[in-house]
Coordinates of C-alpha atoms in Angstrom, one line a residue:
Chain A
M1 CA 187.8 79.4 68.2
D2 CA 187.7 76.7 65.5
M3 CA 185.3 77.4 62.8
P4 CA 184.2 74.6 60.4
R5 CA 186.0 75.0 57.0
D6 CA 183.1 74.4 54.7
T7 CA 182.3 75.9 51.3
T8 CA 180.9 79.0 53.0
T9 CA 184.2 80.0 54.6
E10 CA 186.0 79.3 51.4
A11 CA 183.5 81.6 49.5
L12 CA 184.2 84.2 52.2
D13 CA 188.0 83.9 51.6
D14 CA 187.4 85.1 48.0
A15 CA 185.1 87.9 49.0
P16 CA 186.4 91.5 48.9
D17 CA 187.3 93.1 52.2
E18 CA 184.4 95.5 52.1
A19 CA 181.8 92.8 51.5
L20 CA 183.2 90.9 54.5
L21 CA 183.0 94.0 56.6
V22 CA 179.3 94.4 55.7
L23 CA 178.7 90.8 56.6
Y24 CA 180.5 91.3 59.9
A25 CA 178.3 94.3 60.7
N26 CA 175.2 92.1 60.0
G27 CA 176.4 89.7 62.6
D28 CA 178.1 87.0 60.5
R29 CA 180.7 85.3 62.6
L30 CA 182.5 83.6 59.8
A31 CA 183.1 87.0 58.3
A32 CA 184.8 88.1 61.5
T33 CA 187.1 85.0 61.2
A34 CA 187.8 85.6 57.5
L35 CA 188.6 89.3 58.1
T36 CA 190.9 88.5 61.0
R37 CA 192.8 85.8 59.1
R38 CA 193.2 88.1 56.1
L39 CA 194.0 91.5 57.7
V40 CA 195.9 90.8 60.8
P41 CA 199.1 89.4 59.1
R42 CA 199.2 92.5 56.8
V43 CA 198.6 95.0 59.7
L44 CA 201.1 93.2 61.9
G45 CA 203.7 93.1 59.2
Y46 CA 203.4 96.9 58.5
A47 CA 203.3 97.8 62.2
A48 CA 206.3 95.6 63.0
R49 CA 208.4 97.2 60.2
L50 CA 207.5 100.7 61.5
L51 CA 208.1 99.9 65.2
S52 CA 210.8 97.2 65.2
D53 CA 209.3 96.0 68.4
R54 CA 207.1 92.9 68.2
A55 CA 205.1 93.4 71.3
E56 CA 204.3 97.0 70.5
A57 CA 203.4 96.1 66.9
E58 CA 201.0 93.5 68.2
D59 CA 199.3 96.1 70.5
V60 CA 199.0 98.5 67.6
T61 CA 197.5 95.7 65.4
Q62 CA 194.9 94.8 68.0
E63 CA 194.1 98.5 68.4
A64 CA 193.8 99.1 64.7
M65 CA 191.5 96.0 64.3
L66 CA 189.5 97.2 67.2
R67 CA 188.8 100.5 65.4
L68 CA 187.8 98.5 62.3
W69 CA 185.3 96.4 64.3
K70 CA 183.9 99.6 65.8
I71 CA 183.5 101.5 62.5
A72 CA 182.1 98.4 60.7
P73 CA 178.3 99.2 61.2
A74 CA 178.9 102.8 60.0
W75 CA 181.2 101.8 57.1
R76 CA 180.3 103.7 53.9
T77 CA 180.9 101.3 51.1
G78 CA 182.8 102.6 48.1
E79 CA 184.4 105.5 49.9
A80 CA 187.7 104.0 50.9
Q81 CA 189.4 100.6 50.7
V82 CA 189.5 98.7 54.0
S83 CA 193.2 98.1 53.6
T84 CA 194.0 101.7 52.9
W85 CA 191.9 102.8 55.9
L86 CA 193.8 100.3 58.1
Y87 CA 197.2 101.4 56.9
R88 CA 196.2 104.9 57.8
V89 CA 195.1 104.0 61.2
V90 CA 198.3 102.0 61.9
T91 CA 200.4 104.9 60.6
N92 CA 198.7 107.3 63.0
L93 CA 198.9 104.9 65.9
V94 CA 202.6 104.3 65.3
T95 CA 203.2 108.0 64.9
D96 CA 201.6 108.7 68.2
R97 CA 203.7 106.1 69.9
Q98 CA 206.9 107.4 68.3
R99 CA 206.1 110.8 69.5
V100 CA 206.0 109.5 73.0
R101 CA 209.2 107.6 72.4
H102 CA 211.0 110.7 71.0
R103 CA 209.8 112.7 74.0
R104 CA 211.3 110.2 76.3
A105 CA 214.4 110.4 74.1
A106 CA 215.6 107.2 75.7
T107 CA 215.8 105.2 72.5
T108 CA 218.9 105.8 70.4
L109 CA 220.8 103.6 68.0
D110 CA 222.0 101.5 70.9
D111 CA 218.5 100.0 71.1
A112 CA 218.4 99.1 67.5
P113 CA 218.3 95.3 67.1
E114 CA 221.8 93.8 67.0
V115 CA 222.7 92.3 63.6
A116 CA 223.9 88.7 64.0
D117 CA 227.6 88.3 63.5
E118 CA 227.7 84.8 62.1
G119 CA 227.2 85.7 58.5
R120 CA 230.3 84.2 56.9
G121 CA 229.8 80.6 55.9
A122 CA 226.4 80.3 57.6
V123 CA 223.6 78.3 56.0
A124 CA 221.4 80.0 53.5
G125 CA 218.4 80.4 55.8
M126 CA 220.6 82.0 58.4
I127 CA 222.0 84.4 55.8
E128 CA 218.5 85.3 54.8
A129 CA 217.6 85.9 58.4
D130 CA 220.7 88.1 58.8
R131 CA 219.7 90.1 55.7
M132 CA 216.2 90.7 57.1
A133 CA 217.6 91.7 60.4
A134 CA 220.0 94.1 58.6
L135 CA 217.1 95.6 56.7
D136 CA 215.0 96.0 59.8
A137 CA 218.0 97.6 61.6
A138 CA 218.6 100.0 58.7
L139 CA 214.9 100.9 58.5
A140 CA 214.9 101.7 62.2
Q141 CA 217.6 104.3 61.5
L142 CA 215.5 106.2 59.0
P143 CA 213.4 109.3 60.0
D144 CA 209.8 108.2 60.8
R145 CA 208.1 109.6 57.7
Q146 CA 210.8 108.3 55.4
R147 CA 210.5 104.9 57.0
Q148 CA 206.6 104.9 56.6
A149 CA 206.9 105.9 52.9
V150 CA 209.6 103.3 52.1
V151 CA 207.8 100.5 53.8
L152 CA 204.4 101.3 52.2
R153 CA 206.0 101.6 48.7
H154 CA 208.6 98.8 48.7
L155 CA 207.4 96.3 51.3
E156 CA 203.6 96.7 51.2
G157 CA 203.7 97.4 47.5
L158 CA 201.3 100.3 47.5
S159 CA 201.0 103.0 44.8
N160 CA 202.1 106.6 45.4
P161 CA 198.5 108.0 45.4
E162 CA 197.5 105.3 48.0
I163 CA 200.5 106.2 50.1
A164 CA 199.7 109.9 49.8
A165 CA 196.1 109.2 51.1
I166 CA 197.5 107.1 54.0
M167 CA 200.1 109.7 55.0
D168 CA 197.9 112.7 54.3
I169 CA 200.5 114.3 52.0
G170 CA 200.8 115.0 48.3
T171 CA 202.2 112.4 45.8
E172 CA 205.3 114.6 45.2
A173 CA 206.1 114.5 48.9
V174 CA 205.7 110.7 48.8
E175 CA 208.2 110.4 45.9
S176 CA 210.6 112.6 47.7
L177 CA 210.3 110.7 50.9
T178 CA 210.7 107.3 49.3
A179 CA 213.7 108.4 47.2
R180 CA 215.5 109.9 50.1
G181 CA 214.6 106.9 52.3
K182 CA 215.9 104.5 49.8
R183 CA 219.2 106.4 49.4
S184 CA 219.7 106.4 53.1
L185 CA 218.9 102.7 53.4
A186 CA 221.4 101.8 50.6
A187 CA 224.1 103.9 52.3
I188 CA 223.4 102.3 55.7
L189 CA 223.3 98.8 54.3
S190 CA 226.5 99.1 52.2
G191 CA 228.2 100.3 55.3
Q192 CA 227.1 97.2 57.0
K193 CA 227.8 94.8 54.2
A194 CA 231.5 94.6 55.0
A195 CA 230.7 93.7 58.6
L196 CA 228.3 91.0 57.5
G197 CA 230.7 89.5 55.1
Y198 CA 228.4 89.4 52.1
E199 CA 230.6 91.2 49.5
D200 CA 232.7 88.2 48.7
E201 CA 229.7 86.0 47.9
E202 CA 228.9 87.8 44.7
Chain B
M1 CA 228.8 105.4 41.3
Q2 CA 228.9 101.7 40.4
D3 CA 228.9 100.9 44.1
R4 CA 225.9 103.1 44.6
E5 CA 224.0 101.3 41.8
N6 CA 225.0 98.0 43.2
A7 CA 223.7 99.1 46.6
M8 CA 220.3 100.1 45.1
D9 CA 220.1 96.7 43.3
D10 CA 220.9 94.9 46.5
L11 CA 218.3 97.0 48.3
D12 CA 215.6 96.0 45.7
A13 CA 216.6 92.3 46.1
L14 CA 216.3 92.8 49.8
F15 CA 212.9 94.3 49.5
G16 CA 211.8 91.4 47.3
A17 CA 213.0 88.9 49.9
A18 CA 211.3 90.8 52.7
R19 CA 208.0 90.9 50.7
A20 CA 208.2 87.2 50.3
R21 CA 208.3 86.7 54.1
P22 CA 204.9 87.8 55.4
A23 CA 204.5 88.4 59.1
V24 CA 203.1 85.4 61.0
P25 CA 200.9 86.6 63.8
S26 CA 200.9 84.5 67.0
D27 CA 197.9 82.5 68.0
A28 CA 197.6 84.7 71.0
L29 CA 197.3 87.8 68.9
M30 CA 194.8 86.2 66.6
G31 CA 192.8 85.1 69.7
R32 CA 192.8 88.7 71.1
V33 CA 191.7 90.2 67.8
M34 CA 188.9 87.6 67.4
A35 CA 187.7 88.1 70.9
D36 CA 187.4 91.9 70.2
A37 CA 185.6 91.1 66.9
L38 CA 183.0 88.9 68.5
A39 CA 182.6 91.2 71.5
L40 CA 181.9 94.3 69.3
Q41 CA 179.9 92.5 66.6
P42 CA 176.3 93.6 66.3
A43 CA 173.8 90.9 66.9
P44 CA 172.6 89.1 63.7
R45 CA 169.8 91.1 62.2
A46 CA 166.6 89.1 62.9
V47 CA 164.0 88.6 60.2
V48 CA 161.0 90.5 61.6
A49 CA 157.7 88.9 61.0
P50 CA 154.8 91.2 59.9
P51 CA 152.6 92.0 62.9
A52 CA 149.7 89.5 63.3
P53 CA 146.3 90.8 62.3
P54 CA 143.9 91.3 65.3
Q55 CA 141.9 88.1 66.0
G56 CA 138.3 89.1 66.3
L57 CA 134.9 87.4 66.1
W58 CA 134.6 87.9 62.3
R59 CA 138.0 86.5 61.8
G60 CA 136.9 83.4 63.6
V61 CA 133.7 83.1 61.6
I62 CA 135.5 83.6 58.3
D63 CA 138.1 81.0 59.3
F64 CA 135.3 78.6 60.3
F65 CA 133.9 78.7 56.7
G66 CA 137.3 78.3 55.2
G67 CA 138.4 81.8 54.5
F68 CA 137.2 84.8 52.5
G69 CA 137.1 82.9 49.2
A70 CA 134.7 80.2 50.4
L71 CA 132.6 82.9 52.2
A72 CA 132.3 84.9 49.0
G73 CA 131.1 81.9 47.1
M74 CA 128.5 81.2 49.7
G75 CA 127.4 84.8 49.7
S76 CA 126.9 84.9 46.0
A77 CA 125.0 81.6 46.0
A78 CA 122.7 82.9 48.8
A79 CA 122.1 86.1 46.8
A80 CA 121.2 84.2 43.7
G81 CA 118.7 82.0 45.7
L82 CA 117.1 85.1 47.1
F83 CA 116.8 86.7 43.6
I84 CA 115.3 83.6 42.1
G85 CA 112.8 83.3 44.9
F86 CA 111.6 86.8 44.5
V87 CA 111.6 87.1 40.8
Q88 CA 110.2 83.6 40.0
P89 CA 111.4 83.7 36.4
T90 CA 109.0 82.0 34.0
G91 CA 111.7 79.9 32.4
L92 CA 112.4 78.5 35.8
S93 CA 108.7 77.4 36.5
D94 CA 108.7 75.7 33.1
L95 CA 111.8 73.9 34.0
S96 CA 110.5 72.8 37.4
A97 CA 107.2 71.6 35.7
A98 CA 109.1 69.6 33.2
L99 CA 111.3 68.0 35.9
I100 CA 108.6 67.4 38.5
G101 CA 105.6 67.0 36.2
G102 CA 102.7 69.4 36.4
Q103 CA 101.1 71.0 39.5
I104 CA 102.0 69.4 42.8
D105 CA 99.1 69.3 45.2
S106 CA 100.6 67.3 48.0
L107 CA 104.1 66.1 48.6
S108 CA 105.0 63.3 50.9
L109 CA 108.2 64.2 52.5
M110 CA 108.5 61.0 54.6
P111 CA 106.8 58.4 52.3
S112 CA 107.6 55.4 54.5
V113 CA 106.2 56.8 57.8
D114 CA 102.6 55.6 57.0
D115 CA 103.9 52.1 56.6
L116 CA 105.5 52.3 60.0
I117 CA 102.4 53.5 61.9
P118 CA 100.3 50.2 61.7
E119 CA 103.2 48.2 63.0
V120 CA 103.7 50.5 66.0
T121 CA 100.0 50.6 67.0
P122 CA 98.8 47.3 68.5

């Protein structure tokens, strides 16, 4: 799977998503590589935050990208951004999986990833890793829609209208979801702060 | 309320730190996605050549003389020759008289052949 990194691939790295998708649909293999390299990390990052299960997030990523490859020849340029379309697909795929999960009702807070307990006096990288684990654990406790809105707004850095399009709701609903989600997160994390031993570092 | 504001600030800092750590997909996942991409990719759009014109007898004749342009030149030259032959313009007879010199009664097309004859006959 090694492609020669010549000027052509570098030019492709600067091209907009949509242009690459058109090239892909015309049979350009380098465009396939460029799109994969660019989009998979974003899609995986978002899916992993929603699912907090790496293997499941990878499956969702592959499925979302598969749908992109399939729609590429019929893609209507100028109608939607590729990234927004992908976020929407991932959100729907994750929602479907979470519905199945909730139906099983097997997963409770017991299954939330354990927060490492060696915070006090640990090296900086370790503390950072702990903080990320704490954030993921706190996100996992939010209701699904709140988690989606918070992740899209604060971790993927999207605007409220974009999130509204992705989640199929109005912008007021997005604002309400992100505000509530953020409040809950802060409450969960401040509850955990004591346990992690961070309050005496400030 | 101070605690709550601190908690929100901490949260924003945490979001910033999380944004700075993008997900790193495994090589296996990248391979799976690339395999799908190539399997589903439409074949490169071939540049279709215009259909070749039918190769008939006339085409062969025209090509033999060097294409339509050359044939048109030859055609107009032939038409001009035919016209001059029929019309016999007076100016042209004057010109030929001046060039050749008066009325020609006989013309030896192979002037040297008489010289050869005595040598051949014993």
